[in-house]
Amino acid sequence: MKIGIVGLPNAGKSTLFNALTRAGAETAVYPFTTVDENVAVVEVPDPRLAAVAETVGASPMVPETIEFHDIAGLVRGAAQGEGLGNRFLAAIRETDAICHVVRAHSDEGVPHPQGSVDPEADIEAVEAELILADLEQAEARLARVEKQAGPGDDEAVAERDWLRDVVEALGAGGAARNVPPPHAARAAPERLQALTSKPVLYVANIDEAADEVPAAIAAHAARTGAAAVAIPARVEAELAELEVDEAAEMRAELEISESGLERLIRSAYELLGLVTFFTAHEGAEARARSLPRGGTAWDAAGRVHSDIQAGFVRAEVIPWRDLVDAGGYAAARNRGVLRTEGRDYVVADGDVITIRH
Ligand SMILES: Nc1nc2c(ncn2[C@@H]2O[C@H](COP(=O)(O)OP(=O)(O)O)[C@@H](O)[C@H]2O)c(=O)[nH]1
Ligand SMILES: [Mg+2]
């Protein structure tokens, strides 16, 4: 799962990226993996994993990870498709969600590309490029679908009507995400691949003193169906350089909640619309894995290993809380809270699953 970090130049993207990278390097069970200099693989904190691991005597713990990509190169006119601009848009197209860093600190030592700090204007400047790129794509697609649409092709008619609505929304400065397709054209968004249909998390890059999402950003997020968190990126990057106990002391002094980056990572993970399931056995690893919401026991088996999926017999399933309350698998079985499910079982968030194969 890939999250793209976007924002105006100097918004604090690389600073946030560095904080994430170092935090990852500090806590990772496995050596930190750098795919390249602009990709951070970050563990998703989940306290349920430790509870499950402890209950069944599993070790080590292997959290789920997500990738953050520092996507540089937003310039005005990116949507016109010149050089860097094209690369910027192509890089965003490959992500599953967007983490939009918005400058909300007032350090005069950091030049602002638009002259003054104005979070709402900054958001709009970035999103205007995405909207323009989508508009061009949607109009091209509409021209094609209009030729197909006619009596007897209900899907093309529905797609045409949806595309007209999308073009209208984009033209008015809105996002494709806010135009749900009718049932008959439910595959249309997949074909359009709009940048503005990706879920968005705004990261307000705040002064160390503040700790709330500034009102302008919170309001914008609420209006557009996006999420928002506030992070003092520079302080987090500096804290990530310190030893763990030094950093804790500094956090206490600065009155920064421990969980700034964790909250960011969790919010980003939630944005992806996934559920988490666990696998854990005594003397073996305890592992958290993600699955698209609505995924089945069969899909879960495939996430564990293709051989296990191929040999799928049944799944033994228990909500993590029930397992922890029972104190282990044997006790859970005695209590009758360990269920046997078939391949079509829809996995619930927090299930602990053993695939018999
Ligand atoms: N005072 C302050 N400066 C910051 C903060 N975040 C970033 N900066 C500074 O702003 C400048 C640009 O940050 P950078 O992360 O490179 O921005 P990018 O262009 O979005 O990648 C750097 O000099 C950072 O040290 C912050 O939270 N507070
Ligand atoms: Mg940068």
Short mmCIF file of C-alpha atoms and ligand atoms in Angstrom, two decimals:
data_model
loop_
_atom_site.label_atom_id
_atom_site.label_comp_id
_atom_site.label_asym_id
_atom_site.label_seq_id
_atom_site.Cartn_x
_atom_site.Cartn_y
_atom_site.Cartn_z
CA MET A 1 0.00 0.00 0.00
CA LYS A 2 1.47 3.30 -1.10
CA ILE A 3 0.83 6.75 0.29
CA GLY A 4 2.12 9.72 -1.71
CA ILE A 5 3.31 12.77 0.24
CA VAL A 6 2.45 15.90 -1.73
CA GLY A 7 2.40 19.63 -0.98
CA LEU A 8 3.83 22.94 -2.11
CA PRO A 9 7.61 23.39 -2.14
CA ASN A 10 8.86 24.09 1.41
CA ALA A 11 5.62 22.80 3.00
CA GLY A 12 7.68 20.28 5.00
CA LYS A 13 7.28 17.08 2.95
CA SER A 14 10.90 15.96 3.20
CA THR A 15 11.05 16.91 6.87
CA LEU A 16 8.02 14.73 7.58
CA PHE A 17 9.45 11.97 5.41
CA ASN A 18 12.71 12.07 7.38
CA ALA A 19 10.83 11.90 10.67
CA LEU A 20 8.96 8.83 9.42
CA THR A 21 12.13 7.23 8.10
CA ARG A 22 14.06 7.64 11.33
CA ALA A 23 11.14 6.63 13.50
CA GLY A 24 10.92 3.51 11.38
CA ALA A 25 14.64 2.83 11.65
CA GLU A 26 14.38 3.17 15.41
CA THR A 27 11.52 0.77 16.06
CA ALA A 28 11.53 -1.72 13.20
CA VAL A 29 11.78 -5.37 14.17
CA TYR A 30 13.38 -6.09 10.85
CA PRO A 31 16.09 -3.86 9.45
CA PHE A 32 14.61 -0.76 7.94
CA THR A 33 14.15 -1.17 4.21
CA THR A 34 14.78 1.73 1.90
CA VAL A 35 13.32 1.03 -1.50
CA ASP A 36 14.91 4.21 -2.74
CA GLU A 37 15.72 7.58 -1.24
CA ASN A 38 12.14 8.77 -1.63
CA VAL A 39 10.34 5.72 -0.25
CA ALA A 40 9.94 4.96 3.45
CA VAL A 41 8.55 1.62 4.60
CA VAL A 42 6.81 2.33 7.88
CA GLU A 43 5.38 -0.08 10.44
CA VAL A 44 1.75 0.46 11.36
CA PRO A 45 1.48 0.62 15.16
CA ASP A 46 -1.27 -1.64 16.48
CA PRO A 47 -1.45 -2.43 20.21
CA ARG A 48 -3.69 -5.44 19.48
CA LEU A 49 -0.72 -7.27 17.95
CA ALA A 50 1.28 -7.23 21.19
CA ALA A 51 -1.75 -8.40 23.16
CA VAL A 52 -2.32 -11.32 20.79
CA ALA A 53 1.39 -12.23 20.68
CA GLU A 54 1.65 -12.26 24.46
CA THR A 55 -1.52 -14.30 24.89
CA VAL A 56 -0.39 -17.13 22.64
CA GLY A 57 3.35 -16.89 23.37
CA ALA A 58 4.28 -15.88 19.83
CA SER A 59 7.51 -14.08 18.91
CA PRO A 60 8.72 -12.06 17.07
CA MET A 61 5.98 -9.55 16.31
CA VAL A 62 5.72 -8.50 12.69
CA PRO A 63 3.55 -5.43 12.16
CA GLU A 64 1.94 -4.52 8.84
CA THR A 65 3.78 -1.86 6.86
CA ILE A 66 2.82 0.91 4.48
CA GLU A 67 5.01 2.88 2.10
CA PHE A 68 5.30 6.64 2.13
CA HIS A 69 6.60 8.20 -1.09
CA ASP A 70 8.05 11.72 -0.96
CA ILE A 71 6.70 13.04 -4.26
CA ALA A 72 8.60 16.18 -5.18
CA GLY A 73 8.10 18.38 -8.18
CA LEU A 74 4.81 20.17 -7.91
CA VAL A 75 5.09 23.29 -10.00
CA ARG A 76 2.38 25.58 -11.20
CA GLY A 77 1.27 24.23 -14.55
CA ALA A 78 2.09 20.62 -13.66
CA ALA A 79 -1.18 19.62 -15.31
CA GLN A 80 0.05 21.12 -18.60
CA GLY A 81 2.35 18.17 -18.56
CA GLU A 82 5.85 19.58 -18.83
CA GLY A 83 8.82 17.56 -17.56
CA LEU A 84 8.77 17.51 -13.77
CA GLY A 85 5.03 18.16 -13.74
CA ASN A 86 4.33 15.03 -15.74
CA ARG A 87 6.52 12.93 -13.47
CA PHE A 88 4.80 14.40 -10.44
CA LEU A 89 1.34 13.45 -11.71
CA ALA A 90 2.46 9.99 -12.83
CA ALA A 91 3.93 9.34 -9.38
CA ILE A 92 0.66 10.31 -7.68
CA ARG A 93 -1.32 8.10 -10.05
CA GLU A 94 0.52 5.06 -8.68
CA THR A 95 -0.40 5.69 -5.05
CA ASP A 96 -3.41 4.41 -3.12
CA ALA A 97 -3.92 7.55 -1.07
CA ILE A 98 -2.55 11.07 -0.74
CA CYS A 99 -0.94 12.62 2.32
CA HIS A 100 -1.06 16.37 1.66
CA VAL A 101 1.37 18.38 3.78
CA VAL A 102 0.16 21.93 4.37
CA ARG A 103 2.40 24.55 5.93
CA ALA A 104 0.79 25.95 9.06
CA HIS A 105 3.90 27.12 10.92
CA SER A 106 4.89 30.76 10.84
CA ASP A 107 8.70 30.51 10.85
CA GLU A 108 9.76 33.51 8.79
CA GLY A 109 13.10 31.86 8.10
CA VAL A 110 11.36 29.48 5.70
CA PRO A 111 10.41 31.15 2.41
CA HIS A 112 6.90 30.50 1.14
CA PRO A 113 6.46 29.92 -2.61
CA GLN A 114 3.23 31.97 -2.64
CA GLY A 115 4.59 34.80 -0.52
CA SER A 116 2.55 34.29 2.63
CA VAL A 117 1.30 31.43 4.82
CA ASP A 118 -2.30 30.66 3.92
CA PRO A 119 -3.22 26.99 4.38
CA GLU A 120 -6.47 27.17 2.46
CA ALA A 121 -4.88 28.90 -0.55
CA ASP A 122 -1.99 26.41 -0.43
CA ILE A 123 -4.35 23.44 -0.48
CA GLU A 124 -6.20 24.92 -3.41
CA ALA A 125 -2.99 25.61 -5.35
CA VAL A 126 -1.96 21.95 -5.10
CA GLU A 127 -5.42 20.56 -5.75
CA ALA A 128 -5.93 22.86 -8.75
CA GLU A 129 -3.15 20.95 -10.54
CA LEU A 130 -4.73 17.60 -9.74
CA ILE A 131 -8.16 18.85 -10.80
CA LEU A 132 -6.83 20.21 -14.10
CA ALA A 133 -5.10 16.93 -14.86
CA ASP A 134 -8.31 15.02 -14.07
CA LEU A 135 -10.44 17.39 -16.11
CA GLU A 136 -8.32 16.76 -19.18
CA GLN A 137 -8.53 13.00 -18.65
CA ALA A 138 -12.27 13.00 -17.92
CA GLU A 139 -13.07 15.09 -20.99
CA ALA A 140 -11.04 12.77 -23.21
CA ARG A 141 -12.78 9.73 -21.74
CA LEU A 142 -16.19 11.38 -22.09
CA ALA A 143 -15.57 12.07 -25.78
CA ARG A 144 -14.82 8.37 -26.28
CA VAL A 145 -17.76 7.07 -24.23
CA GLU A 146 -20.22 9.44 -25.90
CA LYS A 147 -19.58 7.64 -29.19
CA GLN A 148 -20.38 4.29 -27.54
CA ALA A 149 -23.39 5.38 -25.53
CA GLY A 150 -26.73 4.70 -27.13
CA PRO A 151 -29.79 2.48 -26.93
CA GLY A 152 -28.76 -1.02 -25.94
CA ASP A 153 -25.60 -0.03 -24.10
CA ASP A 154 -26.88 0.89 -20.66
CA GLU A 155 -23.44 0.77 -19.09
CA ALA A 156 -21.97 3.23 -21.58
CA VAL A 157 -24.98 5.54 -21.07
CA ALA A 158 -24.51 5.40 -17.29
CA GLU A 159 -20.78 5.98 -17.63
CA ARG A 160 -21.39 8.91 -19.97
CA ASP A 161 -23.80 10.52 -17.53
CA TRP A 162 -21.40 9.96 -14.65
CA LEU A 163 -18.49 11.43 -16.64
CA ARG A 164 -20.59 14.51 -17.43
CA ASP A 165 -21.18 14.96 -13.70
CA VAL A 166 -17.48 14.45 -13.00
CA VAL A 167 -16.48 17.01 -15.64
CA GLU A 168 -18.95 19.46 -14.16
CA ALA A 169 -17.70 18.88 -10.59
CA LEU A 170 -14.05 19.23 -11.63
CA GLY A 171 -14.88 22.35 -13.60
CA ALA A 172 -16.35 23.84 -10.43
CA GLY A 173 -13.19 23.01 -8.48
CA GLY A 174 -14.51 19.82 -6.84
CA ALA A 175 -13.02 16.33 -6.60
CA ALA A 176 -14.04 13.23 -8.58
CA ARG A 177 -14.21 11.43 -5.22
CA ASN A 178 -17.37 13.39 -4.40
CA VAL A 179 -19.26 12.10 -7.45
CA PRO A 180 -20.30 8.52 -6.70
CA PRO A 181 -21.02 6.45 -9.84
CA PRO A 182 -24.45 4.89 -10.38
CA HIS A 183 -24.61 1.12 -9.98
CA ALA A 184 -24.68 0.53 -13.73
CA ALA A 185 -21.36 2.36 -14.10
CA ARG A 186 -19.66 1.16 -10.95
CA ALA A 187 -16.51 0.16 -12.86
CA ALA A 188 -16.17 3.63 -14.39
CA PRO A 189 -13.96 5.20 -11.66
CA GLU A 190 -11.48 2.36 -12.07
CA ARG A 191 -11.26 3.19 -15.78
CA LEU A 192 -10.91 6.93 -15.20
CA GLN A 193 -8.18 6.62 -12.55
CA ALA A 194 -8.76 10.17 -11.36
CA LEU A 195 -6.15 11.68 -9.04
CA THR A 196 -8.92 13.43 -7.11
CA SER A 197 -10.70 10.15 -6.42
CA LYS A 198 -7.92 9.05 -4.08
CA PRO A 199 -8.56 9.46 -0.37
CA VAL A 200 -6.76 12.43 1.19
CA LEU A 201 -5.18 13.03 4.58
CA TYR A 202 -4.13 16.63 5.28
CA VAL A 203 -1.10 16.96 7.51
CA ALA A 204 -1.00 20.43 9.05
CA ASN A 205 2.68 21.17 9.64
CA ILE A 206 2.33 23.23 12.79
CA ASP A 207 4.56 25.23 15.12
CA GLU A 208 5.80 23.26 18.08
CA ALA A 209 3.52 25.21 20.38
CA ALA A 210 0.22 24.46 18.65
CA ASP A 211 -1.25 20.98 18.69
CA GLU A 212 -4.57 21.24 16.92
CA VAL A 213 -5.44 21.12 13.25
CA PRO A 214 -5.88 24.81 12.29
CA ALA A 215 -9.53 25.67 11.70
CA ALA A 216 -9.11 26.46 7.99
CA ILE A 217 -7.62 23.03 7.31
CA ALA A 218 -10.14 21.19 9.50
CA ALA A 219 -13.00 22.95 7.72
CA HIS A 220 -11.58 22.17 4.29
CA ALA A 221 -11.13 18.52 5.25
CA ALA A 222 -14.68 18.27 6.59
CA ARG A 223 -16.08 19.85 3.43
CA THR A 224 -14.22 17.52 1.07
CA GLY A 225 -14.57 14.26 3.00
CA ALA A 226 -10.85 14.12 3.85
CA ALA A 227 -9.07 13.37 7.12
CA ALA A 228 -6.66 15.73 8.90
CA VAL A 229 -3.94 15.53 11.54
CA ALA A 230 -1.53 18.11 12.97
CA ILE A 231 2.19 17.35 13.23
CA PRO A 232 5.11 19.64 14.12
CA ALA A 233 7.24 18.06 11.39
CA ARG A 234 10.56 19.71 12.21
CA VAL A 235 10.33 18.88 15.91
CA GLU A 236 9.35 15.31 15.07
CA ALA A 237 12.31 15.00 12.71
CA GLU A 238 14.62 16.32 15.46
CA LEU A 239 13.09 14.05 18.10
CA ALA A 240 13.55 11.09 15.80
CA GLU A 241 17.32 11.77 15.94
CA LEU A 242 17.46 11.36 19.72
CA GLU A 243 17.74 8.26 21.86
CA VAL A 244 14.35 6.91 22.95
CA ASP A 245 14.48 8.19 26.56
CA GLU A 246 15.97 11.54 25.56
CA ALA A 247 13.16 11.96 23.06
CA ALA A 248 10.55 11.09 25.70
CA GLU A 249 12.00 13.73 28.02
CA MET A 250 11.93 16.32 25.24
CA ARG A 251 8.34 15.45 24.38
CA ALA A 252 7.31 15.94 27.99
CA GLU A 253 9.09 19.30 28.06
CA LEU A 254 7.52 20.45 24.81
CA GLU A 255 4.15 18.96 25.77
CA ILE A 256 3.96 17.01 22.53
CA SER A 257 1.90 13.87 22.68
CA GLU A 258 3.97 10.74 22.19
CA SER A 259 1.76 9.60 19.40
CA GLY A 260 2.16 12.34 16.76
CA LEU A 261 3.77 10.19 14.09
CA GLU A 262 1.86 7.11 15.20
CA ARG A 263 -1.38 9.00 14.80
CA LEU A 264 -0.31 10.04 11.33
CA ILE A 265 0.60 6.50 10.32
CA ARG A 266 -2.64 5.07 11.72
CA SER A 267 -4.72 7.77 10.03
CA ALA A 268 -2.99 7.03 6.73
CA TYR A 269 -3.66 3.32 7.20
CA GLU A 270 -7.32 3.95 8.00
CA LEU A 271 -7.56 6.05 4.86
CA LEU A 272 -6.84 2.97 2.79
CA GLY A 273 -10.08 1.29 3.89
CA LEU A 274 -8.42 -1.92 5.06
CA VAL A 275 -9.17 -4.39 7.81
CA THR A 276 -6.39 -6.00 9.85
CA PHE A 277 -6.20 -9.68 10.70
CA PHE A 278 -3.63 -11.47 12.82
CA THR A 279 -1.86 -14.79 12.63
CA ALA A 280 -0.08 -15.95 15.80
CA HIS A 281 1.19 -19.25 17.18
CA GLU A 282 3.27 -20.27 20.15
CA GLY A 283 6.95 -20.29 19.29
CA ALA A 284 6.30 -18.71 15.89
CA GLU A 285 5.74 -15.16 14.72
CA ALA A 286 2.71 -13.01 15.46
CA ARG A 287 1.86 -11.01 12.43
CA ALA A 288 -0.59 -8.27 11.46
CA ARG A 289 -1.74 -8.19 7.85
CA SER A 290 -4.06 -5.93 5.95
CA LEU A 291 -6.91 -6.98 3.69
CA PRO A 292 -9.26 -4.83 1.65
CA ARG A 293 -12.55 -4.48 3.52
CA GLY A 294 -14.90 -7.27 2.41
CA GLY A 295 -12.02 -9.74 1.84
CA THR A 296 -12.67 -13.41 2.63
CA ALA A 297 -10.87 -16.17 4.52
CA TRP A 298 -9.69 -17.33 1.10
CA ASP A 299 -8.16 -13.90 0.40
CA ALA A 300 -6.58 -13.91 3.86
CA ALA A 301 -4.99 -17.29 3.10
CA GLY A 302 -3.53 -15.76 -0.07
CA ARG A 303 -2.02 -12.91 1.96
CA VAL A 304 -0.26 -15.49 4.15
CA HIS A 305 1.07 -17.69 1.36
CA SER A 306 -0.08 -18.83 -2.07
CA ASP A 307 0.56 -22.49 -1.10
CA ILE A 308 -1.66 -22.13 1.95
CA GLN A 309 -4.38 -20.61 -0.21
CA ALA A 310 -4.04 -23.43 -2.76
CA GLY A 311 -4.42 -26.04 -0.02
CA PHE A 312 -7.17 -24.20 1.90
CA VAL A 313 -9.34 -26.54 3.99
CA ARG A 314 -10.90 -24.26 6.60
CA ALA A 315 -10.18 -21.22 8.74
CA GLU A 316 -10.25 -21.09 12.53
CA VAL A 317 -11.33 -17.60 13.50
CA ILE A 318 -11.57 -15.68 16.76
CA PRO A 319 -11.89 -11.95 17.47
CA TRP A 320 -8.60 -10.79 19.05
CA ARG A 321 -10.35 -9.59 22.21
CA ASP A 322 -12.00 -12.99 22.80
CA LEU A 323 -8.64 -14.71 22.39
CA VAL A 324 -6.97 -12.37 24.88
CA ASP A 325 -9.87 -12.73 27.35
CA ALA A 326 -9.75 -16.53 27.10
CA GLY A 327 -5.97 -16.54 27.60
CA GLY A 328 -5.12 -18.81 24.66
CA TYR A 329 -6.43 -21.00 21.85
CA ALA A 330 -7.17 -24.09 23.99
CA ALA A 331 -9.21 -22.12 26.51
CA ALA A 332 -10.96 -20.27 23.69
CA ARG A 333 -11.89 -23.57 22.08
CA ASN A 334 -13.31 -24.81 25.42
CA ARG A 335 -15.36 -21.64 25.73
CA GLY A 336 -16.70 -22.21 22.24
CA VAL A 337 -15.47 -18.84 20.93
CA LEU A 338 -13.08 -20.29 18.36
CA ARG A 339 -15.14 -20.68 15.18
CA THR A 340 -14.60 -22.77 12.08
CA GLU A 341 -15.25 -20.87 8.88
CA GLY A 342 -15.15 -21.70 5.17
CA ARG A 343 -13.43 -19.89 2.35
CA ASP A 344 -16.24 -17.37 1.80
CA TYR A 345 -16.20 -16.05 5.37
CA VAL A 346 -15.81 -12.24 5.30
CA VAL A 347 -12.89 -11.31 7.54
CA ALA A 348 -13.69 -8.82 10.32
CA ASP A 349 -11.20 -6.23 11.56
CA GLY A 350 -9.24 -7.74 14.46
CA ASP A 351 -9.84 -11.41 13.61
CA VAL A 352 -7.10 -13.84 14.59
CA ILE A 353 -7.04 -16.50 11.90
CA THR A 354 -5.45 -19.92 11.51
CA ILE A 355 -5.74 -21.39 8.05
CA ARG A 356 -5.86 -25.21 8.02
CA HIS A 357 -4.47 -26.49 4.76
N1 LIG B 1 9.98 26.17 11.77
C1 LIG B 1 9.66 25.08 11.07
N2 LIG B 1 10.34 24.84 9.94
C2 LIG B 1 10.03 23.75 9.23
C3 LIG B 1 9.01 22.84 9.65
N3 LIG B 1 8.94 21.86 8.74
C4 LIG B 1 9.85 22.12 7.79
N4 LIG B 1 10.53 23.26 8.08
C5 LIG B 1 11.63 23.86 7.32
O1 LIG B 1 11.13 24.25 6.07
C6 LIG B 1 12.09 24.06 5.04
C7 LIG B 1 11.50 23.22 3.92
O2 LIG B 1 11.14 21.94 4.43
P1 LIG B 1 11.15 20.65 3.49
O3 LIG B 1 10.73 19.51 4.33
O4 LIG B 1 12.43 20.53 2.77
O5 LIG B 1 10.00 21.04 2.46
P2 LIG B 1 9.53 20.30 1.13
O6 LIG B 1 9.94 21.18 0.01
O7 LIG B 1 8.03 20.25 1.24
O8 LIG B 1 10.13 18.94 1.08
C8 LIG B 1 13.28 23.37 5.71
O9 LIG B 1 14.23 24.37 5.98
C9 LIG B 1 12.71 22.84 6.99
O10 LIG B 1 13.66 22.77 8.02
C10 LIG B 1 8.33 23.13 10.88
O11 LIG B 1 7.44 22.38 11.33
N5 LIG B 1 8.69 24.27 11.53
MG MG B 2 11.32 18.00 -0.39
#
